[in-house]
Amino acid sequence: MNVAEQIVAGIAELGVTTVWGVVGDALNPITEAIRREDRISWIGVRHEEVGAFAASAQAQVSGTLGVCMGTVGPGSVHLLNGLYDAAKSQAPVLAICGQVPRAEIGSSYFQEVDNDLLFTDVATFRATITTAEQMPRLLEQAVNAAYASSGVAVLTLPGDVGELEVPGPNRPLRFVTQRPTPAPDPALLAEAVALIDRAATVTILAGRGAIPARSALLELADRLSAPIVLTLKAKEGLEQDNPFEVGQSGLIGNPASKVAFDGAELLLMLGTDFPYPEWLPSDVTTIQVDRDGSHIGRRTRADLGLAADAGLSIAALRDQVSPKPDRAHLRAARERYEVWLDRQQALVRNDGEQSLASRAMARIRPLVENPSGAIRPELVAAMLNEVAGDDAVFTTDTGMSTVWLARFVRMTGTRRLIGSYNLGSMANAMPHALGVQALDRQREVVAMCGDGGLTMLLGDLLTAVSENLPVRIVVFNNGRLGMVKLEQEQAGLPEYGTKLDNPDLAAVARAMGLTSWRVEDPDDLEAALRDAFHTEGPTLVDVVTNPDEIALPPATDLHQAWGFAIAKVKETLVSREE
Ligand SMILES: Cc1ncc(C[n+]2csc(CCOP(=O)(O)OP(=O)(O)O)c2C)c(N)n1
């Protein structure tokens, strides 16, 4: 076996089924080994960033290593953003990168980039294979590091190394893929129980780490009469059939989360690294449980930190805390949530003969005046919630489509949700969807894209076509970098630099080989989405949405409200001047 063959055989053993990238130069021995390996398919993308995003999504959805490749120099540089997405999403990903031949390393040769330096910040493991004797140990170390750190490992392959024969007998490869599940320290656990017992009211902030302990978490909340605020990443596993959840906090959130935080004497953070300190209560006793001790106290002061597995800690707390029979705090948060939900759910009630679209529009009109008749993005998201199956995978672009998903798409327990929720990169939804779809071509995969996001990596719509990946791409086409427009207006600035001159994206998609629809009338939306979800092969629905739709955060302060007002006046003045 040569070096390249051993790498490919090794990742096939791990269960990797696809490798993403652009072929060329030093990586030719790898692609040749993939061509001869039945267990792995090569997926050639148009931009390497898409390959890295796809690998990141695969690792997130399956837990199995995602693999992408970048050729010497620029091909590897292009991987960076998607690799950051994987690293910040805690997804084990291996990047195999090309390098100039060994004799040229260090001479600033054509295309030479120092990968071991370039990837220093993003990858927990970086190594250049310079002799065949380093194999298979370097591969094992790279894979083990990706799993152990839930992050990125980069293996660099100079042009003259891939074809070197690995010396010695062909020994089986040994990978370590399991992660430790540390139990909570009994003394600290007892302290946590005492703090909880002393507090009159408790609110839980549950993150992704709490998902595997769903039933114990609900029992704990029941015992403590505690509302549960869910992070966006916890939504996919903890939202459904949960009488304690009160939705999300942060910019995408709703007012009930604020009621839950404001009314708490003690905040119990479970398996979450929720990144917005400004949305967390600061004047409460806080207990934080996280498997990774370095996460504790970095968002808000933790009066007590348990560096332990969230699931084990939740079960132990459930068994040891005293019950809090008074439900007033839980009731207050839940009632606020029900009112808010009712306003949202009014969009999608199935209680008449009318089409979903006209029912939804009839209900939403009284809520927010919309004289222009432009399609509301809320309506699109609400309708996607209806049209998509119970086990659909949703991906959302960074931008307003994540807000619309958080508010209008309900999780079922079998639906999945992937986004660039820690890196916050644009253009992730379509590449993430490609990755997930390649793992299971029968599963419904829905990408909720911004027009800015989709057009940023537009070329890879071609990958959906050439690989016949039946993704459902829905574009919230507001002709804007909408989230930035919102930021500017909140700050009292006139909208500037956010307008996008888009072509008819459905026509572009059609020319690229997708089946597509352009929707400009709300009454056509339901039919277009249903058709798109039942058509073979990749489909795209380009929905022209109202750019002036405003998403109000859970608590709009006077400053922000004033900002909107000032911005609107300034925009009027600017447009008059023009
Ligand atoms: C790669 C990258 N560039 C810029 C940003 C800053 N940014 C965040 S959201 C956003 C606008 C997104 O616009 P669009 O995709 O059209 O979605 P919308 O908000 O209009 O729904 C921008 C520019 C970013 N997060 N990532």
Coordinates of C-alpha atoms and ligand atoms in Angstrom, one line a residue:
M1 CA 0.0 0.0 0.0
N2 CA 1.2 3.5 -0.7
V3 CA 0.6 6.5 1.6
A4 CA -2.5 7.7 -0.2
E5 CA -4.0 4.2 -0.3
Q6 CA -3.5 3.8 3.4
I7 CA -5.2 7.1 4.2
V8 CA -8.2 6.2 2.1
A9 CA -8.4 2.7 3.5
G10 CA -8.2 4.1 7.0
I11 CA -11.0 6.6 6.6
A12 CA -13.2 4.0 4.9
E13 CA -12.7 1.8 7.9
L14 CA -14.0 4.6 10.1
G15 CA -17.2 4.7 8.0
V16 CA -16.5 7.8 5.9
T17 CA -18.6 7.5 2.7
T18 CA -17.8 10.8 0.9
V19 CA -14.7 13.0 0.5
W20 CA -15.3 16.6 -0.8
G21 CA -12.9 18.8 -2.6
V22 CA -11.3 19.9 -5.9
V23 CA -8.9 17.4 -7.5
G24 CA -5.3 18.2 -8.5
D25 CA -1.5 18.0 -8.1
A26 CA -0.3 16.5 -4.8
L27 CA -3.7 15.0 -4.1
N28 CA -3.9 13.0 -7.3
P29 CA -2.7 9.8 -5.6
I30 CA -5.5 10.3 -3.0
T31 CA -8.3 10.7 -5.6
E32 CA -6.9 7.7 -7.5
A33 CA -7.1 5.6 -4.3
I34 CA -10.7 6.9 -3.7
R35 CA -11.6 5.9 -7.3
R36 CA -10.6 2.3 -6.5
E37 CA -12.2 2.3 -3.0
D38 CA -15.9 1.1 -3.3
R39 CA -16.8 2.3 0.2
I40 CA -16.0 6.0 -0.6
S41 CA -17.4 8.4 -3.2
W42 CA -15.5 11.5 -4.4
I43 CA -17.7 14.6 -4.6
G44 CA -16.0 17.3 -6.6
V45 CA -17.2 20.8 -5.6
R46 CA -16.8 24.1 -7.4
H47 CA -15.4 25.9 -4.4
E48 CA -13.4 24.1 -1.6
E49 CA -15.2 26.1 1.1
V50 CA -18.4 24.2 0.1
G51 CA -16.6 20.9 0.6
A52 CA -15.5 21.9 4.1
F53 CA -19.0 23.1 5.0
A54 CA -20.4 19.8 3.7
A55 CA -17.9 17.8 5.7
S56 CA -18.8 19.8 8.8
A57 CA -22.5 19.2 8.4
Q58 CA -21.9 15.5 7.8
A59 CA -19.9 15.2 11.0
Q60 CA -22.5 17.2 12.9
V61 CA -25.4 15.1 11.7
S62 CA -23.7 11.7 11.9
G63 CA -21.0 12.0 14.5
T64 CA -18.6 10.3 12.0
L65 CA -15.5 12.1 10.7
G66 CA -16.2 14.5 7.8
V67 CA -13.4 14.6 5.2
C68 CA -12.5 17.3 2.7
M69 CA -9.5 18.1 0.6
G70 CA -7.7 21.1 -0.8
T71 CA -4.9 21.2 -3.3
V72 CA -1.6 22.9 -2.8
G73 CA -1.8 26.6 -1.7
P74 CA -5.0 28.3 -2.8
G75 CA -7.0 25.1 -2.8
S76 CA -6.2 24.6 0.9
V77 CA -6.7 28.3 1.7
H78 CA -10.3 28.0 0.3
L79 CA -11.1 25.4 2.9
L80 CA -10.6 27.7 5.8
N81 CA -14.0 29.1 6.4
G82 CA -15.8 25.8 6.3
L83 CA -13.1 24.3 8.7
Y84 CA -13.7 27.1 11.1
D85 CA -17.4 26.2 10.9
A86 CA -16.5 22.6 11.9
A87 CA -14.2 23.7 14.7
K88 CA -16.7 26.0 16.2
S89 CA -19.5 23.5 15.8
Q90 CA -17.4 20.8 17.5
A91 CA -17.6 18.6 14.4
P92 CA -14.7 16.1 13.9
V93 CA -13.3 16.9 10.4
L94 CA -10.1 15.8 8.6
A95 CA -8.7 18.1 5.9
I96 CA -6.2 16.5 3.6
C97 CA -4.2 19.2 2.0
G98 CA -1.6 19.2 -0.8
Q99 CA 1.9 20.6 -0.6
V100 CA 4.8 21.3 -3.0
P101 CA 7.3 18.4 -3.4
R102 CA 9.6 17.9 -0.3
A103 CA 12.7 19.3 -1.9
E104 CA 11.0 22.6 -2.6
I105 CA 9.4 23.2 0.9
G106 CA 10.6 26.4 2.3
S107 CA 11.7 28.0 -1.0
S108 CA 8.6 30.0 -1.6
Y109 CA 7.9 27.7 -4.5
F110 CA 4.9 28.2 -6.9
Q111 CA 1.7 28.0 -4.8
E112 CA 3.6 27.1 -1.6
V113 CA 1.7 27.9 1.6
D114 CA 2.9 26.8 5.0
N115 CA -0.2 24.7 6.0
D116 CA 1.1 23.8 9.4
L117 CA 1.1 27.5 10.1
L118 CA -2.0 28.5 8.1
F119 CA -4.2 26.1 10.0
T120 CA -2.7 26.8 13.5
D121 CA -5.7 28.6 14.8
V122 CA -8.4 26.4 13.4
A123 CA -7.0 22.9 13.8
T124 CA -6.0 21.1 16.9
F125 CA -3.7 18.8 14.9
R126 CA -1.5 19.7 11.9
A127 CA 1.2 17.6 10.5
T128 CA 3.0 17.3 7.1
I129 CA 3.8 13.7 6.1
T130 CA 7.4 13.8 4.9
T131 CA 8.3 10.1 4.9
A132 CA 6.3 6.9 4.4
E133 CA 7.6 5.7 7.8
Q134 CA 5.3 8.2 9.5
M135 CA 2.4 6.2 8.3
P136 CA 0.0 5.0 9.6
R137 CA 0.8 6.7 12.9
L138 CA 0.2 10.2 11.6
L139 CA -3.1 9.3 10.2
E140 CA -4.2 7.7 13.5
Q141 CA -3.0 10.7 15.4
A142 CA -4.9 13.1 13.1
V143 CA -8.2 11.2 13.3
N144 CA -7.9 10.6 17.1
A145 CA -7.2 14.4 17.6
A146 CA -10.3 15.3 15.5
Y147 CA -12.5 13.0 17.6
A148 CA -10.9 13.9 21.0
S149 CA -11.1 17.6 20.4
S150 CA -14.4 17.4 18.4
G151 CA -12.6 19.6 15.9
V152 CA -10.3 19.8 12.9
A153 CA -7.2 17.9 12.0
V154 CA -5.1 18.8 9.0
L155 CA -2.8 16.3 7.2
T156 CA -0.6 17.8 4.6
L157 CA 0.8 15.7 1.7
P158 CA 3.7 16.9 -0.4
G159 CA 3.5 16.1 -4.1
D160 CA 6.0 13.3 -4.0
V161 CA 4.8 11.5 -0.9
G162 CA 1.3 10.1 -1.8
E163 CA 2.8 7.4 -4.0
L164 CA 5.5 6.3 -1.6
E165 CA 5.1 2.6 -0.4
V166 CA 4.5 2.3 3.3
P167 CA 7.2 -0.1 4.6
G168 CA 6.6 -3.1 6.8
P169 CA 3.7 -5.4 7.3
N170 CA 0.2 -4.0 6.7
R171 CA -1.0 -3.7 10.3
P172 CA -4.7 -2.9 11.2
L173 CA -5.3 0.8 12.0
R174 CA -6.4 1.7 15.4
F175 CA -8.6 4.8 15.9
V176 CA -10.1 6.2 19.1
T177 CA -13.5 7.6 18.3
Q178 CA -15.2 7.6 21.7
R179 CA -15.2 10.7 23.9
P180 CA -15.0 10.5 27.7
T181 CA -18.1 11.1 29.8
P182 CA -16.8 12.5 33.1
A183 CA -19.1 12.0 36.1
P184 CA -19.8 15.1 38.3
D185 CA -17.6 15.3 41.4
P186 CA -19.8 14.2 44.4
A187 CA -18.7 17.1 46.6
L188 CA -19.5 19.7 43.9
L189 CA -22.7 18.0 43.1
A190 CA -23.7 18.3 46.7
E191 CA -22.9 22.0 46.6
A192 CA -25.0 22.4 43.5
V193 CA -27.9 20.6 45.2
A194 CA -27.7 22.9 48.2
L195 CA -27.7 26.0 46.1
I196 CA -30.6 24.8 44.1
D197 CA -32.6 23.9 47.2
R198 CA -31.9 27.3 48.7
A199 CA -33.3 29.2 45.6
A200 CA -37.0 29.9 45.4
T201 CA -37.1 29.9 41.6
V202 CA -34.9 28.1 39.0
T203 CA -34.6 28.6 35.3
I204 CA -32.7 26.1 33.1
L205 CA -30.8 27.1 30.0
A206 CA -30.3 23.9 28.1
G207 CA -27.9 23.4 25.3
R208 CA -26.9 20.7 22.9
G209 CA -25.1 18.8 25.6
A210 CA -28.4 18.1 27.3
I211 CA -30.2 16.6 24.3
P212 CA -29.2 13.0 25.1
A213 CA -30.6 13.3 28.6
R214 CA -34.0 14.6 27.4
S215 CA -36.2 12.6 29.7
A216 CA -34.1 13.2 32.8
L217 CA -34.0 16.9 32.0
L218 CA -37.8 17.0 31.8
E219 CA -38.1 15.2 35.1
L220 CA -35.6 17.7 36.7
A221 CA -37.6 20.6 35.3
D222 CA -40.8 19.1 36.6
R223 CA -39.3 18.6 40.1
L224 CA -38.0 22.2 40.2
S225 CA -41.0 23.7 38.5
A226 CA -38.4 25.3 36.2
P227 CA -38.9 26.8 32.8
I228 CA -36.3 25.7 30.2
V229 CA -34.9 28.2 27.8
L230 CA -33.5 26.3 24.8
T231 CA -30.4 27.3 22.8
L232 CA -30.9 27.1 19.0
K233 CA -28.7 24.0 19.0
A234 CA -30.8 22.4 21.6
K235 CA -34.1 23.1 19.7
E236 CA -33.7 20.0 17.5
G237 CA -33.8 17.6 20.4
L238 CA -35.6 19.3 23.2
E239 CA -38.4 21.4 21.7
Q240 CA -41.0 18.8 21.0
D241 CA -43.5 17.6 23.6
N242 CA -41.8 19.7 26.3
P243 CA -44.2 21.4 28.7
F244 CA -41.3 23.4 30.3
E245 CA -39.7 24.9 27.2
V246 CA -40.1 28.6 26.5
G247 CA -38.2 28.9 23.2
Q248 CA -35.0 30.8 22.6
S249 CA -33.2 33.8 24.0
G250 CA -30.9 36.2 22.1
L251 CA -31.8 38.2 19.0
I252 CA -33.7 35.2 17.6
G253 CA -35.6 34.7 20.8
N254 CA -39.0 35.5 22.3
P255 CA -40.3 37.5 25.3
A256 CA -41.0 34.4 27.4
S257 CA -37.2 33.7 27.7
K258 CA -36.9 37.1 29.3
V259 CA -39.7 36.4 31.8
A260 CA -38.0 33.1 32.6
F261 CA -34.6 34.7 33.2
D262 CA -36.0 37.8 35.1
G263 CA -38.0 35.6 37.5
A264 CA -35.1 33.2 38.3
E265 CA -33.1 33.3 41.6
L266 CA -30.9 30.6 40.2
L267 CA -29.8 29.9 36.6
L268 CA -28.8 26.3 35.8
M269 CA -26.8 26.2 32.5
L270 CA -26.7 22.6 31.2
G271 CA -24.5 21.6 28.4
T272 CA -24.4 25.0 26.7
D273 CA -21.9 27.5 25.6
F274 CA -24.6 30.0 24.6
P275 CA -22.4 32.8 23.3
Y276 CA -24.3 36.0 24.1
P277 CA -23.5 37.3 27.7
E278 CA -25.8 40.3 27.2
W279 CA -28.8 38.0 27.0
L280 CA -28.0 36.1 30.2
P281 CA -29.2 37.3 33.6
S282 CA -26.3 38.7 35.6
D283 CA -27.8 39.1 39.1
V284 CA -28.6 35.5 39.8
T285 CA -26.8 32.6 41.3
T286 CA -25.5 30.6 38.3
I287 CA -24.5 26.9 38.2
Q288 CA -22.9 25.8 34.9
V289 CA -22.4 22.2 33.8
D290 CA -20.2 21.4 30.8
R291 CA -18.1 18.5 29.9
D292 CA -15.4 21.0 28.8
G293 CA -14.2 22.9 31.9
S294 CA -12.8 25.6 29.7
H295 CA -16.4 26.6 28.8
I296 CA -17.3 27.3 32.4
G297 CA -17.7 30.9 33.3
R298 CA -16.7 32.3 30.0
R299 CA -20.1 33.8 29.1
T300 CA -21.3 34.8 32.5
R301 CA -20.0 34.4 36.0
A302 CA -20.5 30.9 37.3
D303 CA -20.9 30.7 41.0
L304 CA -20.4 26.9 40.7
G305 CA -19.0 25.0 37.8
L306 CA -19.2 21.3 37.2
A307 CA -16.8 20.0 34.6
A308 CA -18.9 16.9 33.9
D309 CA -21.1 15.3 31.3
A310 CA -24.4 17.1 31.2
G311 CA -26.4 13.9 31.0
L312 CA -24.9 12.3 34.1
S313 CA -25.2 15.6 36.0
I314 CA -28.8 16.1 35.0
A315 CA -29.7 12.5 36.2
A316 CA -27.9 13.0 39.5
L317 CA -29.5 16.4 40.1
R318 CA -32.9 15.0 39.3
D319 CA -32.4 12.3 42.0
Q320 CA -31.0 14.7 44.7
V321 CA -32.8 18.1 44.5
S322 CA -35.8 18.7 46.7
P323 CA -39.0 19.3 44.9
K324 CA -40.3 22.9 44.4
P325 CA -44.1 22.6 44.3
D326 CA -44.8 26.3 43.7
R327 CA -45.4 26.6 39.9
A328 CA -45.9 30.3 39.7
H329 CA -42.6 31.1 38.1
L330 CA -43.0 28.3 35.5
R331 CA -46.5 29.3 34.9
A332 CA -45.6 33.0 34.3
A333 CA -43.0 32.1 31.7
R334 CA -45.1 29.5 30.0
E335 CA -48.2 31.8 29.8
R336 CA -46.1 34.4 28.1
Y337 CA -44.8 31.8 25.8
E338 CA -48.2 30.5 25.0
V339 CA -49.4 33.9 24.1
W340 CA -46.4 34.4 21.8
L341 CA -46.7 31.0 20.3
D342 CA -50.4 31.5 19.6
R343 CA -49.6 34.5 17.6
Q344 CA -47.1 32.5 15.6
Q345 CA -49.2 29.4 15.3
A346 CA -52.2 31.4 14.1
L347 CA -50.3 31.3 10.8
V348 CA -50.5 27.6 10.3
R349 CA -53.8 26.5 11.8
N350 CA -55.6 23.8 9.8
D351 CA -59.2 24.7 10.5
G352 CA -60.8 25.6 7.2
E353 CA -61.2 24.8 3.5
Q354 CA -59.0 27.6 2.4
S355 CA -55.5 27.0 1.1
L356 CA -52.8 27.3 3.7
A357 CA -51.5 30.4 2.0
S358 CA -54.7 32.4 2.1
R359 CA -55.4 31.2 5.7
A360 CA -52.0 32.2 6.8
M361 CA -52.1 35.5 5.0
A362 CA -55.6 36.3 6.4
R363 CA -54.3 35.7 9.9
I364 CA -51.0 37.5 9.6
R365 CA -52.5 40.7 8.1
P366 CA -54.0 41.9 11.3
L367 CA -50.8 41.3 13.2
V368 CA -48.6 43.5 11.0
E369 CA -49.8 45.9 8.4
N370 CA -48.5 44.9 5.0
P371 CA -50.0 47.2 2.4
S372 CA -47.5 46.2 -0.2
G373 CA -48.8 42.6 -0.3
A374 CA -45.2 41.5 -0.5
I375 CA -44.6 37.9 0.7
R376 CA -43.7 37.8 4.4
P377 CA -40.7 35.7 5.3
E378 CA -42.6 34.5 8.3
L379 CA -45.2 33.0 6.0
V380 CA -42.5 31.1 4.0
A381 CA -41.0 29.6 7.2
A382 CA -44.5 28.7 8.6
M383 CA -45.4 27.0 5.4
L384 CA -42.1 25.1 5.2
N385 CA -43.0 23.9 8.7
E386 CA -46.2 22.5 7.3
V387 CA -44.9 21.1 4.0
A388 CA -41.7 19.4 5.3
G389 CA -41.8 15.9 6.7
D390 CA -41.5 14.9 10.3
D391 CA -37.9 13.8 9.8
A392 CA -36.7 16.5 7.5
V393 CA -33.3 18.0 8.0
F394 CA -33.3 21.9 8.0
T395 CA -30.2 23.9 7.3
T396 CA -30.4 27.7 7.6
D397 CA -28.2 30.5 6.4
T398 CA -26.7 33.0 8.8
G399 CA -29.0 35.9 8.4
M400 CA -32.8 36.4 8.8
S401 CA -33.6 32.9 7.7
T402 CA -32.3 31.5 11.0
V403 CA -34.6 33.9 12.8
W404 CA -37.6 32.7 10.8
L405 CA -36.7 29.1 11.4
A406 CA -36.3 29.6 15.1
R407 CA -39.7 31.1 15.3
F408 CA -41.8 29.3 12.8
V409 CA -40.4 25.8 12.3
R410 CA -41.1 23.4 15.0
M411 CA -38.9 20.4 15.7
T412 CA -40.4 17.0 16.1
G413 CA -37.6 15.0 17.7
T414 CA -36.8 13.4 14.4
R415 CA -36.2 16.6 12.4
R416 CA -32.6 17.8 12.5
L417 CA -31.2 21.3 12.4
I418 CA -27.8 22.4 11.1
G419 CA -26.4 25.9 10.7
S420 CA -23.3 27.9 11.2
Y421 CA -24.6 28.7 14.7
N422 CA -21.2 29.3 16.3
L423 CA -19.1 30.7 13.5
G424 CA -22.0 32.6 12.0
S425 CA -20.8 32.5 8.5
M426 CA -22.9 33.4 5.6
A427 CA -23.5 30.9 2.7
N428 CA -23.5 27.8 4.8
A429 CA -27.0 26.5 4.3
M430 CA -26.7 25.1 0.7
P431 CA -23.3 23.5 1.3
H432 CA -24.5 22.0 4.6
A433 CA -27.5 20.6 2.8
L434 CA -25.4 19.0 0.2
G435 CA -23.3 17.3 2.8
V436 CA -26.3 16.0 4.7
Q437 CA -28.1 14.8 1.6
A438 CA -25.0 12.9 0.4
L439 CA -25.3 10.8 3.6
D440 CA -28.9 9.8 2.9
R441 CA -30.4 10.5 -0.5
Q442 CA -33.9 9.4 0.7
R443 CA -34.1 12.0 3.5
E444 CA -35.8 15.3 3.0
V445 CA -33.2 18.1 3.3
V446 CA -34.4 21.7 3.2
A447 CA -31.9 24.6 2.9
M448 CA -33.4 27.9 4.0
C449 CA -31.1 30.4 2.2
G450 CA -30.7 34.1 2.1
D451 CA -30.2 35.7 -1.3
G452 CA -26.9 37.0 -0.1
G453 CA -25.9 33.7 1.3
L454 CA -26.9 31.6 -1.7
T455 CA -25.2 33.9 -4.3
M456 CA -22.0 33.9 -2.3
L457 CA -21.3 30.2 -3.2
L458 CA -23.8 30.0 -6.0
G459 CA -21.6 27.9 -8.3
D460 CA -22.1 24.8 -6.1
L461 CA -25.7 24.5 -7.1
L462 CA -24.0 22.7 -9.9
T463 CA -22.8 20.1 -7.4
A464 CA -26.4 19.4 -6.4
V465 CA -27.1 18.7 -10.1
S466 CA -24.0 16.8 -11.0
E467 CA -24.3 14.6 -8.0
N468 CA -28.1 14.4 -8.3
L469 CA -28.6 15.4 -4.6
P470 CA -32.3 16.1 -4.2
V471 CA -31.9 19.1 -1.8
R472 CA -34.9 21.5 -1.5
I473 CA -33.4 25.0 -1.6
V474 CA -35.7 27.8 -0.6
V475 CA -34.4 31.4 -1.1
F476 CA -35.7 34.2 1.1
N477 CA -35.1 36.7 -1.7
N478 CA -35.4 40.1 0.0
G479 CA -32.9 41.8 -2.4
R480 CA -30.9 42.7 0.7
L481 CA -28.3 41.7 3.2
G482 CA -31.3 41.7 5.5
M483 CA -29.7 41.1 8.9
V484 CA -27.2 44.0 8.3
K485 CA -30.1 46.3 7.3
L486 CA -31.7 45.4 10.6
E487 CA -28.4 46.1 12.5
Q488 CA -28.1 49.5 10.8
E489 CA -31.6 50.4 11.6
Q490 CA -31.4 49.3 15.2
A491 CA -28.4 51.6 15.5
G492 CA -30.3 54.5 14.0
L493 CA -28.3 54.4 10.8
P494 CA -29.9 54.7 7.3
E495 CA -29.7 51.5 5.3
Y496 CA -26.4 51.5 3.3
G497 CA -24.6 49.0 1.2
T498 CA -27.1 46.3 1.8
K499 CA -29.1 46.3 -1.5
L500 CA -28.4 43.3 -3.8
D501 CA -29.1 43.5 -7.5
N502 CA -30.3 39.9 -7.9
P503 CA -31.1 38.2 -11.2
D504 CA -34.2 35.9 -11.3
L505 CA -32.6 33.2 -9.2
A506 CA -35.1 30.6 -10.3
A507 CA -34.1 31.3 -13.9
V508 CA -30.4 31.0 -13.0
A509 CA -31.1 27.7 -11.2
R510 CA -33.0 26.4 -14.1
A511 CA -30.1 27.2 -16.4
M512 CA -27.9 25.3 -14.0
G513 CA -30.1 22.2 -14.2
L514 CA -32.3 22.4 -11.1
T515 CA -36.1 22.4 -11.3
S516 CA -37.2 25.8 -10.0
W517 CA -40.0 28.1 -9.2
R518 CA -40.1 31.9 -8.7
V519 CA -42.9 33.0 -6.3
E520 CA -44.0 36.6 -6.2
D521 CA -47.6 36.1 -5.1
P522 CA -48.3 34.7 -1.6
D523 CA -51.2 32.6 -3.0
D524 CA -48.7 30.7 -5.2
L525 CA -46.4 29.8 -2.4
E526 CA -48.0 26.7 -1.0
A527 CA -48.3 25.0 -4.4
A528 CA -44.7 25.9 -5.4
L529 CA -43.3 24.5 -2.1
R530 CA -45.4 21.3 -2.4
D531 CA -44.3 20.8 -6.0
A532 CA -40.7 21.5 -5.1
F533 CA -40.8 18.9 -2.3
H534 CA -42.3 16.2 -4.6
T535 CA -40.1 16.7 -7.7
E536 CA -37.2 14.3 -8.3
G537 CA -33.7 15.8 -8.2
P538 CA -32.6 19.1 -6.7
T539 CA -35.1 21.9 -6.7
L540 CA -35.0 25.6 -5.9
V541 CA -37.9 28.0 -4.9
D542 CA -37.0 31.6 -5.2
V543 CA -39.4 33.5 -3.0
V544 CA -39.5 37.3 -3.4
T545 CA -40.0 38.4 0.2
N546 CA -40.7 41.7 1.9
P547 CA -37.3 43.4 2.8
D548 CA -39.0 45.6 5.4
E549 CA -40.1 42.8 7.6
I550 CA -38.7 43.4 11.1
A551 CA -37.9 40.7 13.6
L552 CA -38.3 42.1 17.1
P553 CA -36.0 40.6 19.7
P554 CA -37.4 39.4 23.0
A555 CA -36.9 42.7 24.6
T556 CA -36.7 45.8 22.4
D557 CA -35.3 48.6 24.5
L558 CA -36.2 52.2 24.0
H559 CA -32.8 52.8 22.4
Q560 CA -33.4 50.2 19.7
A561 CA -37.0 51.4 19.1
W562 CA -35.7 55.0 18.8
G563 CA -33.0 53.7 16.5
F564 CA -35.6 52.2 14.1
A565 CA -37.5 55.5 14.1
I566 CA -34.5 57.6 13.4
A567 CA -33.3 55.2 10.7
K568 CA -36.6 55.4 8.9
V569 CA -36.6 59.2 9.0
K570 CA -33.0 59.3 7.7
E571 CA -33.8 56.8 4.9
T572 CA -36.7 58.9 3.9
L573 CA -34.5 62.0 3.8
V574 CA -31.8 60.2 1.9
S575 CA -34.2 58.9 -0.7
R576 CA -35.6 62.4 -1.1
E577 CA -32.1 63.8 -1.6
E578 CA -31.6 61.1 -4.3
Ligands
LIG1 C1 -19.0 35.3 5.2 C2 -19.7 36.4 6.0 N1 -19.7 37.6 5.5 C3 -20.4 38.6 6.1 C4 -21.1 38.3 7.2 C5 -21.9 39.4 8.0 N2 -23.3 39.2 7.8 C6 -24.1 38.5 8.6 S1 -25.7 38.3 8.1 C7 -25.4 39.1 6.7 C8 -26.4 39.3 5.7 C9 -27.0 38.1 5.1 O1 -27.8 38.4 4.0 P1 -28.7 37.3 3.3 O2 -27.9 36.1 3.1 O3 -29.3 37.9 2.1 O4 -29.8 37.0 4.4 P2 -30.9 37.9 5.0 O5 -30.3 38.4 6.3 O6 -31.3 39.0 4.1 O7 -32.0 36.9 5.3 C10 -24.0 39.6 6.6 C11 -23.4 40.4 5.5 C12 -21.1 37.0 7.7 N3 -21.7 36.6 8.8 N4 -20.4 36.0 7.0

